[in-house]
Every structure is written in C-alpha cells, then in structure tokens.
C-alpha cells in the first residue's frame, strides 16, 4: 500500500495546471532577449541537479537524494520548487528532517507555493494531523488539489466527518471538486455508513459528468455495499462499461461483507468468463465466501484451483485456506497446509493455534505455540486469547496460569479481549474470585469485559451476582447487545430465576431494540425445562417466530429425559431432531429406548429396519444433544 505522501504527489503530478506565486520560472521565449546568459546557464544547472535528485527518489534511494540536496545547497545552488518537492518526498519517513526541509522552504520563499503546501500537508498527515491542519488553514487561495489532498488525508486518518465537511466547504468557497476529490471522499461515506451523503455525492458525480471514471464507480460500489445497500451496489457495478479487476474484486468483497456468499462465488465465475484472472486479493475473498457455506467439496476444488494458479506460495492465501479448513472442521487438512508453509508468518501461527483451540484437540494449540516459540516468533494478543480458550477447554489450570504470567510480562494487560479471556478462563476453572479480581483491576471496562463477568457468575450458579453485575453495567452507561443477553438469560436459567429471566427476555426488544435470536430462545427453553415445565417449553418452541434448530429441540429433549413427564412430546421432539440431522444415530437410539420403555416393540423393530435401510450404525458414546446452554 502506498503511503499518504506518495498519494499526495500523484494528486499534483500535473504541475503545469497549477498557479504559482513566484515568477522566477520564465519560459525560453519570454526570457530569450532579457535573461543574462550566465543566469540562464545557472538555471539549466539547477534543472540538472533537480533531475538527478528526482531520479534518485523514483528509484527509492531516499538517503542519496537527500545527501545530493545537501551538496546542492553547499554549492550555493538555489533549488526551485520542483527540487524541494522531490526532497520532501524523499524525507517523508523522517519527521525531524521534514520539519527541517519545511524551514528551508520558508527561508527560500517557497512557502506560498501550493504544490509545496500540498506536499507538506500530505507528509505531515502521516504522523501529525495538527500540523497538517495548521498548514492547510493558514494557506490562502487554496486550489482543488490542496482541498482534495486535505480531505484525502482526513479519510486515511479516520477523520471521516471532517473529510465530508471539507468536501462541502470547498464548494462553498467556490472551488469545484474534480474526480480525484470525489474518489477521495466516497470512502468516508462508506466507513461512516452515511448512505444519504453517499447518494448525494453519487448524484453530484453524475451532475458534473465524472461518473464515467471507473475509479469513482468502483468507490461507489464499495460505498453502497458497506452501507448495506447491496442492490444499489450491484446496479452501479452492472453499469460500469469497462470493468477492471478492482471492479470485480470490490463487488465480490461487497457480497461477502453482506453475507451473500453464493452471489460472491457466481461473480467469481462470471469474472473468469469475462477473461479476468484473479489476483491474490480476489482469491482471499472467494475463500472467505467458501468458509461460511460449509461446502467442503467446493472448498477442496478451489484449493486445487489455487494450486494450479500458483498462489500456494502466498502466505496470506494459505492462511485463508487454513481458516477455511478449520471452519469446515477438517483440522487434518489445515495442519497439512500449515506444516508445508515456509516461512510461516505470525498470522499463520495464530490461525493454526486458533483452529486447534476451537476444535476437540485444544492441547495441540499449546504444542503449536511451543513450536512457535522455538522459531523465535513473539505471540500477539490474538494468540494469547486462543491459548487461554484452549486452557479453558481442557481445564489446564497450570498452563493457563503460565499464559497469564506471559500476558503480564508482555505488557498486554490492558487489552479488552485478553482481559475477557482471562476472566472467562478462571471462571470456567471455578475460580470466580480470581475472575472478579481481574475484572475489578480493569480500568476501562467495555462490553466484552462486562459480558465475560456476567457469564462467569452464571456458569458458576451465581445468578443474583450475575444480574447485579448486569445492572452495574447498565448504570455505567453501557448498552447490552445480544451476547450480553445470552449471558443474562443463561444465568437466570442455571440459577432458577424464572421471573427475572422472562422479565429481561421481554425487555430485550421493548427497551433495548435487540431482537431475540435462536440462542436466546434456547436459553428460555432450557429455563422452562429445568423447572420441569415441559409442556410450556413445547408450546413456546411451537410459537417461536423463527424456525427452531437442533439446539432448541436438543435442549427440549434433555428436559424431557430428565423429567420423564411427557412421552408424546419426547416422541415428537426426537422425530424433529431426526428430520434435522438424519445421520445422527444417537437420536434413533433415544427413540428406540423410549419405545422399549413403553413396550412398543413393533415400533422398535420398524425403527431398526429404518436404520438398516439408511445403513446407519450405532456410535457408542456419541451424542450431539446439548443438555445445557
């Protein structure tokens, strides 16, 4: 990715169209009868120096360019504004040097030159936006390039509202934005989710006939997708007459971003049909679309395609494939890819550790971490979070404490995700006081930390404390999200707080505009089942506004088996589970046992014949029924 300074120089490439305050640059025709021959020769010499300096900058030999500039000053050769522009570009990485060159420009009388100001604004914006703003605000007679450069700098530093205000202000000041201005400002609307403003800029680009620029069209495709208006994004995309690879990549990314994964894959096929070959970024986007679909065969086919295209040498692509296979639950394929990847970067290590931490083999996450240490790679916060999750899963207290010590030593104790993972780990160990201590020491508690502490109380049966923690969170001004409500409802379920559970379940949408999801309904089914209210739970499931999944029916079945109050309901629930997961033999066994207890031997025989027809064999000790939430 190019730096802000480099982008700034692209903006003012056409210097001949800018107006300059100095008059020392005369054309040969204007000066041929008046310029002294010696002075003319000196000018040519300056141009020679400038040419050499500019050449060095283009070849990324910044130090050599700066040293040549110093030599030029020692030889008392006065540079022109083009020389200074090149030197600013060469020095953009070194803050003190840029300030020194800025001082030189003032001394040499170039401080009013708009190209110089624009260049300095671009460089300052990388590490000192205050100086960039000060320079911009003190410049009179700003042209469209300077306005555009300042707005672009705001976008790159996350000052999106300020960027939009600049775009509006430049028009108030009588400066008409050009297509570069529009390309620079559209991402501000995208990142803010400001659809209305984005539409206004879209209309403006049509009005000034800039819409034909493919860069603007690509930016609009991205903006509409990020604002959640995928239909408008597709409309703009289809209207691009000469699509480039960026157009296809942006549209595919928009589909993935809006969870339209099948559409992303269709676009990829269409792109190849239109003779566009994917680059590394497109490959990663398609892998990102495959992961949530769970289509392992398509994933394997695409893996072969990536191999044929020669992208298995790209670490980022292999890492994306690692993530895809771990999402499929195919840890073996992920591990095979990982073992053949050389060299491994931090993201690859992190992905493999995370894959094991979330699998049924969390101890392997610790093994990979030890390999990483042997390779002298330093872990980041994400790796520590995965390791703590692994320790929680395998109840490895001693290893968990060791990871905690490393977190403290690395100085990452202020990271919200790490604090949350530490609270979660200690509470799962049953060491709730340790979790409380970590929570109390957190100076800036965010939603994640509160949610972890509420959940920690809940899983340890401290429902009253969980609700008090939740109320403390509300009093601190933090609004709950769907994850917090899962923790609250689960705590009420585990602690028998039925009245409070229903109260907060109804408050979700009424008070906090949070729509209940399957996980919330599962909590309520679990709560009713634990209280022995199977019939009420069954009615609740049948009246749900969304289709129940295996988790809901499994929770209800667990309640049925504990209470044994309703054989008819149990039969219906098991049949629902078989319909949702016909390959899971445990459901057939449960139904068979139920029929046996009732003496319905004919039904037992029919069920066994059905299993034989489906070629299903009993898996000893295997069950996917969730007995708790």
XYZ file of C-alpha atoms in Angstrom:
629
model
C 0.000 0.000 0.000
C 1.320 3.421 -0.904
C 1.835 5.985 1.822
C -0.194 9.155 2.179
C 2.790 11.173 0.985
C 3.054 9.143 -2.202
C -0.648 9.611 -2.865
C -0.251 13.336 -2.351
C 2.368 13.520 -5.082
C 0.107 11.700 -7.527
C -2.525 14.368 -6.953
C -0.303 17.199 -8.067
C 1.501 15.396 -10.895
C 0.237 17.844 -13.490
C 2.155 20.838 -12.197
C 1.651 22.869 -15.319
C -2.017 23.332 -14.440
C -1.289 24.804 -11.015
C -0.827 28.518 -10.460
C 2.330 29.685 -8.695
C 3.054 32.857 -6.754
C 6.705 33.188 -7.803
C 7.693 34.466 -11.221
C 11.231 33.152 -11.407
C 10.284 30.376 -13.844
C 10.304 32.067 -17.244
C 9.883 30.246 -20.485
C 12.723 30.454 -23.001
C 10.572 32.550 -25.295
C 9.810 35.096 -22.550
C 13.392 35.335 -21.395
C 15.404 34.794 -24.542
C 16.076 38.514 -25.107
C 16.218 39.589 -21.468
C 17.815 36.786 -19.393
C 21.522 37.083 -18.720
C 23.422 34.115 -20.332
C 25.203 33.288 -17.060
C 21.923 33.219 -15.129
C 20.362 31.101 -17.869
C 23.240 28.591 -17.550
C 22.752 28.520 -13.771
C 19.077 27.728 -14.287
C 19.999 24.824 -16.503
C 22.397 23.652 -13.795
C 19.597 23.746 -11.200
C 17.459 21.725 -13.534
C 20.246 19.175 -13.792
C 20.514 18.903 -10.023
C 16.743 18.568 -9.746
C 16.681 15.888 -12.408
C 19.281 13.816 -10.555
C 17.508 14.213 -7.206
C 14.126 13.306 -8.717
C 15.659 10.257 -10.398
C 17.059 9.018 -7.077
C 13.665 9.471 -5.393
C 11.942 7.481 -8.145
C 14.464 4.680 -7.564
C 13.679 4.725 -3.783
C 17.178 5.949 -2.971
C 15.943 8.498 -0.439
C 19.165 8.904 1.551
C 21.195 9.504 -1.610
C 18.624 12.068 -2.822
C 18.755 13.958 0.471
C 22.566 13.936 0.511
C 22.639 15.277 -3.047
C 20.254 18.034 -1.991
C 22.624 18.951 0.854
C 25.520 19.072 -1.600
C 23.493 21.319 -3.869
C 22.910 23.768 -1.011
C 26.595 23.699 -0.076
C 27.470 24.633 -3.654
C 25.139 27.615 -3.212
C 22.801 26.370 -5.940
C 19.335 27.699 -5.229
C 16.768 24.922 -5.781
C 13.421 25.509 -7.448
C 10.068 24.285 -6.137
C 10.350 21.007 -8.091
C 13.634 20.240 -6.315
C 12.017 20.845 -2.939
C 9.031 18.662 -3.871
C 11.342 15.764 -4.635
C 13.254 16.220 -1.390
C 10.030 16.329 0.660
C 9.050 13.032 -0.895
C 12.475 11.564 -0.099
C 12.323 12.697 3.541
C 8.706 11.772 4.316
C 9.718 8.893 6.642
C 11.840 11.103 8.897
C 9.818 13.595 10.899
C 12.700 15.886 12.059
C 14.087 16.066 8.522
C 10.689 17.032 7.084
C 10.442 19.876 9.590
C 13.949 20.985 8.626
C 13.047 20.983 4.922
C 9.850 22.866 5.773
C 12.031 25.505 7.390
C 14.175 25.619 4.238
C 11.132 26.229 2.050
C 10.193 29.244 4.162
C 13.751 30.569 4.029
C 13.861 30.141 0.240
C 10.475 31.828 -0.222
C 8.546 28.734 -1.404
C 6.063 28.636 1.474
C 3.320 30.158 -0.701
C 3.713 27.631 -3.499
C 0.576 25.479 -3.466
C 2.372 22.304 -4.653
C 4.808 22.666 -1.739
C 1.989 23.213 0.758
C 0.096 20.224 -0.658
C 3.170 18.004 -0.367
C 3.814 19.083 3.226
C 0.154 18.534 4.163
C 0.369 15.007 2.750
C 3.565 14.194 4.652
C 2.534 15.815 7.948
C -0.798 13.956 7.894
C 1.049 10.642 8.318
C 2.189 11.439 11.846
C 0.981 14.919 12.827
C -2.513 15.898 11.683
C -2.433 19.018 13.850
C 0.473 20.408 11.805
C -1.280 19.392 8.587
C -4.434 21.245 9.637
C -2.438 24.299 10.729
C -0.628 24.458 7.403
C -3.851 23.980 5.475
C -5.817 26.588 7.426
C -3.074 29.249 7.064
C -2.861 28.828 3.289
C -4.782 31.372 1.241
C -6.118 30.809 -2.238
C -6.416 27.040 -1.868
C -6.944 25.191 -5.138
C -8.831 21.941 -5.771
C -5.672 19.827 -5.390
C -4.948 21.129 -1.895
C -8.589 20.744 -0.815
C -8.608 17.194 -2.187
C -5.286 16.303 -0.540
C -6.505 17.521 2.873
C -9.804 15.646 2.560
C -7.939 12.505 1.498
C -5.606 12.844 4.497
C -8.646 13.052 6.804
C -10.080 9.868 5.309
C -6.802 7.988 5.747
C -6.524 9.039 9.402
C -10.143 8.177 10.194
C -11.443 11.764 10.388
C -14.391 10.940 8.143
C -16.793 13.645 9.321
C -14.098 16.301 8.888
C -13.410 14.985 5.368
C -17.079 15.352 4.375
C -17.187 18.843 5.878
C -14.113 19.810 3.809
C -15.789 18.494 0.664
C -18.801 20.713 1.351
C -16.741 23.725 2.406
C -14.607 23.698 -0.743
C -17.772 24.114 -2.814
C -18.957 26.955 -0.577
C -15.584 28.606 -1.223
C -16.209 28.395 -4.961
C -13.824 25.512 -5.658
C -15.414 22.811 -7.795
C -14.379 19.250 -6.831
C -12.816 17.147 -9.549
C -12.955 13.388 -9.985
C -9.951 12.955 -7.618
C -11.890 14.820 -4.918
C -14.871 12.509 -5.397
C -12.771 9.316 -5.363
C -11.152 10.501 -2.124
C -14.373 11.403 -0.301
C -16.581 8.389 -1.108
C -14.655 6.074 1.300
C -15.534 8.481 4.135
C -19.236 7.839 3.480
C -18.558 4.096 3.246
C -16.718 3.913 6.570
C -19.303 6.071 8.339
C -22.198 4.136 6.827
C -23.501 7.535 5.669
C -25.731 6.292 2.861
C -27.605 9.572 2.379
C -24.402 11.595 1.967
C -23.026 8.894 -0.314
C -26.086 9.175 -2.534
C -25.628 12.966 -2.677
C -22.033 12.559 -3.835
C -23.169 9.940 -6.359
C -25.716 12.443 -7.732
C -23.061 15.179 -7.816
C -20.678 12.945 -9.796
C -23.436 12.403 -12.375
C -24.151 16.137 -12.488
C -20.520 17.080 -13.219
C -20.077 14.158 -15.654
C -17.443 12.421 -13.503
C -19.417 9.191 -13.150
C -17.729 7.687 -16.229
C -14.429 7.356 -14.331
C -14.051 3.718 -13.319
C -12.314 4.730 -10.057
C -15.401 6.660 -8.984
C -17.692 3.805 -9.972
C -15.568 1.326 -8.009
C -15.675 3.595 -4.960
C -19.464 3.841 -5.224
C -19.786 0.045 -5.493
C -17.782 -0.241 -2.271
C -19.710 2.541 -0.544
C -23.172 1.089 -1.226
C -22.043 -2.387 -0.139
C -20.560 -1.093 3.124
C -23.752 0.867 3.800
C -25.744 -2.362 3.448
C -27.377 -1.359 0.164
C -26.132 -4.298 -1.897
C -28.817 -3.887 -4.552
C -27.592 -0.355 -5.327
C -24.016 -1.624 -5.285
C -24.838 -4.260 -7.899
C -26.683 -1.665 -10.013
C -23.620 0.600 -10.102
C -21.373 -2.398 -10.816
C -23.529 -3.548 -13.740
C -23.411 -0.007 -15.128
C -19.606 0.032 -15.396
C -18.834 -0.259 -19.107
C -15.133 -1.037 -18.761
C -14.773 -3.049 -15.576
C -11.256 -3.608 -14.296
C -10.017 -6.171 -11.780
C -10.675 -3.726 -8.934
C -14.351 -3.568 -10.008
C -14.740 -7.339 -9.752
C -12.775 -7.552 -6.504
C -14.834 -4.768 -4.908
C -18.146 -6.345 -5.894
C -17.111 -9.808 -4.683
C -15.946 -8.272 -1.386
C -19.270 -6.446 -1.074
C -21.182 -9.720 -1.416
C -19.013 -11.423 1.210
C -19.370 -8.411 3.513
C -23.166 -8.668 3.240
C -23.224 -12.457 3.769
C -24.218 -13.136 0.172
C -21.692 -15.893 -0.281
C -23.298 -17.745 -3.200
C -23.531 -14.484 -5.137
C -19.824 -13.896 -4.481
C -18.983 -17.303 -5.976
C -21.217 -16.628 -9.002
C -19.448 -13.312 -9.571
C -16.098 -15.068 -9.429
C -17.224 -17.488 -12.157
C -18.561 -14.587 -14.233
C -15.286 -12.696 -13.785
C -13.285 -15.603 -15.172
C -15.765 -15.984 -18.048
C -15.033 -12.330 -18.878
C -11.324 -13.233 -19.164
C -10.219 -11.658 -15.890
C -7.726 -13.738 -13.937
C -7.928 -13.340 -10.139
C -5.170 -11.777 -8.099
C -4.208 -12.650 -4.535
C -6.902 -10.389 -3.045
C -9.710 -11.938 -5.116
C -8.520 -15.428 -4.171
C -8.741 -14.495 -0.480
C -12.229 -13.029 -0.947
C -13.506 -16.224 -2.580
C -12.016 -18.358 0.205
C -13.772 -16.031 2.645
C -17.054 -16.754 0.852
C -16.496 -20.516 0.930
C -15.810 -20.750 4.670
C -19.335 -19.892 5.949
C -21.062 -22.091 3.343
C -19.556 -25.264 4.797
C -19.249 -26.826 1.334
C -16.069 -28.807 1.869
C -16.061 -30.333 -1.639
C -16.214 -26.890 -3.271
C -13.504 -25.769 -0.849
C -11.287 -28.667 -1.907
C -11.912 -27.897 -5.577
C -10.948 -24.259 -5.021
C -7.840 -25.393 -3.142
C -6.841 -27.285 -6.311
C -7.547 -24.188 -8.387
C -5.327 -22.098 -6.111
C -2.574 -24.692 -6.504
C -2.824 -24.578 -10.318
C -2.783 -20.777 -10.286
C 0.450 -20.847 -8.291
C -0.852 -18.994 -5.229
C 0.165 -21.554 -2.593
C 3.390 -19.600 -2.272
C 1.435 -16.625 -0.889
C 1.289 -16.781 2.890
C -1.964 -14.791 3.052
C -3.717 -17.217 0.668
C -2.512 -20.298 2.554
C -3.598 -18.679 5.828
C -7.069 -18.097 4.348
C -7.196 -21.785 3.343
C -6.139 -22.746 6.876
C -9.046 -20.721 8.231
C -11.420 -22.297 5.696
C -10.483 -25.884 6.571
C -10.649 -25.205 10.308
C -14.132 -23.746 9.752
C -15.084 -26.980 7.978
C -13.785 -28.926 10.966
C -11.116 -30.502 8.756
C -8.194 -29.900 11.078
C -6.035 -32.514 9.350
C -6.089 -30.636 6.024
C -5.421 -27.375 7.844
C -2.447 -28.926 9.649
C -1.056 -30.382 6.414
C -1.136 -26.947 4.783
C 0.421 -25.372 7.848
C 3.277 -27.887 8.019
C 4.181 -27.285 4.349
C 4.065 -23.489 4.665
C 7.544 -21.923 4.743
C 8.218 -19.384 6.007
C 5.324 -19.021 8.459
C 4.246 -15.539 9.482
C 2.517 -14.546 12.729
C -0.945 -14.744 11.138
C -0.340 -18.343 10.031
C 0.788 -19.352 13.536
C -2.215 -17.540 15.009
C -4.680 -19.215 12.625
C -3.407 -22.727 13.363
C -3.384 -22.158 17.131
C -6.922 -20.750 16.945
C -8.097 -23.720 14.853
C -6.878 -26.208 17.463
C -8.183 -24.096 20.365
C -11.697 -24.230 18.916
C -11.514 -27.930 17.986
C -11.788 -31.098 20.080
C -7.980 -31.152 20.363
C -7.160 -27.954 22.287
C -3.914 -29.426 23.669
C -2.463 -29.245 20.146
C -2.837 -25.443 20.289
C -0.287 -25.417 23.121
C 2.019 -27.715 21.113
C 1.914 -25.346 18.113
C 2.606 -22.434 20.441
C 5.737 -24.174 21.707
C 6.878 -24.724 18.109
C 6.310 -21.031 17.506
C 8.467 -20.135 20.494
C 11.218 -22.426 19.166
C 11.027 -20.479 15.882
C 11.649 -17.249 17.890
C 8.244 -15.803 16.947
C 6.691 -13.496 19.535
C 2.954 -14.030 20.165
C 0.404 -11.267 19.799
C -2.844 -10.659 21.699
C -4.872 -12.904 19.358
C -2.592 -15.890 20.031
C -2.824 -15.345 23.795
C -6.632 -15.258 23.540
C -6.654 -18.584 21.637
C -4.287 -20.182 24.166
C -6.474 -19.089 27.079
C -9.508 -20.541 25.299
C -7.606 -23.813 24.828
C -6.673 -23.913 28.529
C -10.331 -23.306 29.449
C -11.470 -26.180 27.207
C -9.041 -28.733 28.643
C -9.183 -27.424 32.244
C -5.399 -26.897 32.203
C -5.081 -24.546 35.169
C -1.303 -24.667 35.476
C -0.735 -23.924 31.773
C -3.390 -21.197 31.936
C -1.620 -19.530 34.838
C 1.629 -19.685 32.860
C -0.018 -17.968 29.876
C -1.436 -15.357 32.270
C 2.091 -14.664 33.542
C 3.328 -14.246 29.959
C 0.490 -11.801 29.240
C 1.560 -9.690 32.226
C 5.227 -9.862 31.183
C 4.401 -8.801 27.615
C 2.516 -5.732 28.875
C -0.802 -6.696 27.253
C -2.902 -6.465 30.417
C -4.949 -3.552 29.063
C -6.258 -5.468 26.036
C -10.033 -5.955 26.416
C -10.115 -9.307 24.603
C -7.309 -10.685 26.780
C -8.929 -9.473 29.999
C -12.192 -11.037 28.883
C -10.473 -14.354 28.081
C -8.710 -14.379 31.465
C -11.988 -13.754 33.300
C -13.655 -16.488 31.254
C -10.832 -18.982 31.906
C -10.690 -18.531 35.671
C -14.483 -18.646 35.994
C -14.582 -21.899 34.000
C -11.986 -23.272 36.414
C -14.470 -22.379 39.166
C -12.097 -19.712 40.494
C -14.649 -16.937 40.367
C -12.828 -14.725 42.883
C -9.774 -14.670 40.608
C -12.062 -13.666 37.735
C -13.555 -10.905 39.887
C -10.073 -9.608 40.765
C -9.071 -9.328 37.103
C -12.390 -7.650 36.300
C -12.025 -5.146 39.158
C -8.478 -4.210 38.079
C -9.637 -3.393 34.543
C -9.589 0.454 34.311
C -11.816 0.792 31.242
C -14.415 -1.956 31.290
C -16.040 -2.387 27.896
C -18.995 -4.512 26.807
C -16.779 -7.581 26.318
C -15.431 -7.493 29.888
C -18.873 -6.980 31.407
C -20.282 -9.829 29.338
C -17.495 -12.209 30.454
C -18.019 -11.407 34.130
C -21.804 -11.817 33.877
C -21.311 -15.149 32.113
C -18.712 -16.190 34.715
C -21.186 -15.683 37.528
C -23.863 -17.533 35.561
C -21.887 -20.701 34.782
C -20.956 -20.942 38.469
C -24.583 -20.711 39.580
C -24.312 -17.179 40.980
C -27.435 -15.827 39.290
C -28.029 -12.955 41.727
C -24.439 -11.718 41.311
C -24.779 -12.049 37.513
C -27.875 -9.851 37.498
C -26.245 -7.319 39.832
C -23.220 -7.156 37.537
C -25.579 -6.647 34.602
C -27.349 -3.786 36.416
C -23.973 -2.214 37.268
C -23.142 -2.332 33.560
C -26.391 -0.546 32.687
C -25.716 2.092 35.352
C -22.266 2.702 33.865
C -23.951 3.755 30.609
C -23.109 0.693 28.524
C -25.975 -0.728 26.500
C -26.307 -4.528 26.260
C -26.041 -6.421 22.988
C -27.317 -9.871 22.011
C -24.256 -11.614 23.530
C -24.786 -9.974 26.941
C -28.424 -11.078 26.930
C -27.358 -14.688 26.281
C -25.186 -14.474 29.414
C -28.014 -12.895 31.443
C -30.688 -15.382 30.337
C -28.331 -18.338 30.772
C -27.505 -17.162 34.321
C -31.224 -16.923 35.124
C -31.763 -20.425 33.713
C -28.936 -22.015 35.696
C -29.998 -20.271 38.921
C -33.736 -20.881 38.668
C -34.541 -17.175 38.355
C -37.536 -17.709 36.082
C -39.318 -14.406 36.791
C -36.150 -12.355 36.172
C -35.397 -14.392 33.037
C -38.774 -13.642 31.466
C -38.513 -10.006 32.513
C -35.187 -9.486 30.698
C -36.236 -11.628 27.733
C -39.185 -9.317 27.065
C -37.035 -6.211 27.775
C -34.604 -7.147 25.004
C -36.747 -5.809 22.188
C -39.020 -3.480 24.146
C -36.299 -1.495 25.966
C -33.073 -2.155 24.062
C -34.215 -2.907 20.468
C -32.315 -6.212 20.457
C -34.193 -8.895 18.512
C -34.057 -12.350 20.165
C -32.119 -14.967 18.214
C -32.053 -18.756 18.406
C -29.548 -18.685 21.281
C -31.919 -16.533 23.379
C -34.860 -18.827 22.672
C -32.677 -21.799 23.618
C -31.996 -20.157 26.994
C -35.732 -19.777 27.638
C -36.455 -23.388 26.600
C -33.660 -24.532 28.926
C -35.053 -22.412 31.769
C -38.564 -23.862 31.384
C -37.204 -27.414 31.053
C -35.061 -27.110 34.192
C -38.174 -26.091 36.117
C -39.996 -29.172 34.806
C -42.360 -27.098 32.665
C -42.030 -29.311 29.586
C -45.463 -28.605 28.146
C -44.917 -24.837 28.423
C -41.489 -25.247 26.832
C -43.000 -27.293 23.971
C -45.678 -24.634 23.357
C -43.025 -21.924 23.494
C -40.993 -23.699 20.790
C -44.045 -24.175 18.567
C -44.908 -20.471 18.841
C -41.396 -19.173 18.126
C -41.309 -16.591 15.305
C -38.172 -18.239 13.866
C -37.611 -21.867 12.871
C -36.181 -23.947 15.769
C -32.825 -25.613 15.140
C -31.122 -28.709 16.601
C -30.019 -26.717 19.639
C -33.608 -25.793 20.560
C -35.018 -29.308 20.073
C -31.971 -30.852 21.780
C -32.449 -28.630 24.830
C -36.117 -29.591 24.997
C -35.260 -33.297 24.658
C -32.776 -33.025 27.524
C -35.601 -31.626 29.664
C -37.945 -34.411 28.585
C -35.444 -37.106 29.574
C -34.813 -35.513 32.978
C -38.468 -35.139 33.935
C -39.990 -38.108 32.020
C -43.383 -36.434 32.202
C -44.476 -36.478 28.564
C -43.822 -39.441 26.295
C -45.798 -37.891 23.430
C -43.743 -34.694 23.499
C -40.489 -36.688 23.672
C -41.519 -38.664 20.594
C -42.329 -35.509 18.621
C -39.072 -33.836 19.678
C -36.914 -36.826 18.700
C -38.620 -37.075 15.316
C -37.879 -33.362 14.763
C -34.214 -33.982 15.574
C -34.058 -36.968 13.207
C -35.556 -34.810 10.434
C -32.930 -32.100 11.057
C -29.981 -34.491 11.450
C -30.833 -37.872 9.892
C -27.210 -39.098 10.051
C -27.004 -38.812 13.845
C -27.717 -42.340 15.140
C -27.991 -41.180 18.763
C -31.457 -39.797 18.069
C -32.612 -43.161 16.700
C -31.261 -44.882 19.807
C -33.091 -42.482 22.104
C -36.369 -43.065 20.262
C -35.779 -46.835 20.281
C -35.189 -46.801 24.045
C -38.316 -44.711 24.509
C -40.403 -47.248 22.572
C -38.817 -50.081 24.566
C -39.783 -48.495 27.875
C -43.380 -48.259 26.634
C -43.382 -51.828 25.330
C -43.936 -50.670 21.760
C -41.815 -53.467 20.280
C -43.334 -53.171 16.824
C -42.137 -49.540 16.653
C -38.693 -50.622 17.884
C -38.474 -53.182 15.076
C -39.589 -50.647 12.436
C -37.002 -48.153 13.666
C -34.223 -50.761 13.413
C -35.305 -51.642 9.870
C -35.185 -47.909 9.020
C -31.649 -47.665 10.397
C -30.597 -50.707 8.357
C -32.079 -49.183 5.195
C -30.165 -45.969 5.802
C -27.035 -48.012 6.585
C -26.705 -46.302 9.953
C -24.631 -47.882 12.704
C -24.758 -47.039 16.353
C -21.899 -44.799 17.512
C -21.068 -45.768 21.080
C -20.949 -42.807 23.440
C -21.707 -40.281 20.705
C -24.339 -37.584 21.126
C -24.950 -34.104 19.855
C -27.730 -33.314 22.318
C -26.996 -30.151 24.267
C -28.069 -30.573 27.864
C -27.309 -27.008 28.857
C -26.936 -23.586 27.341
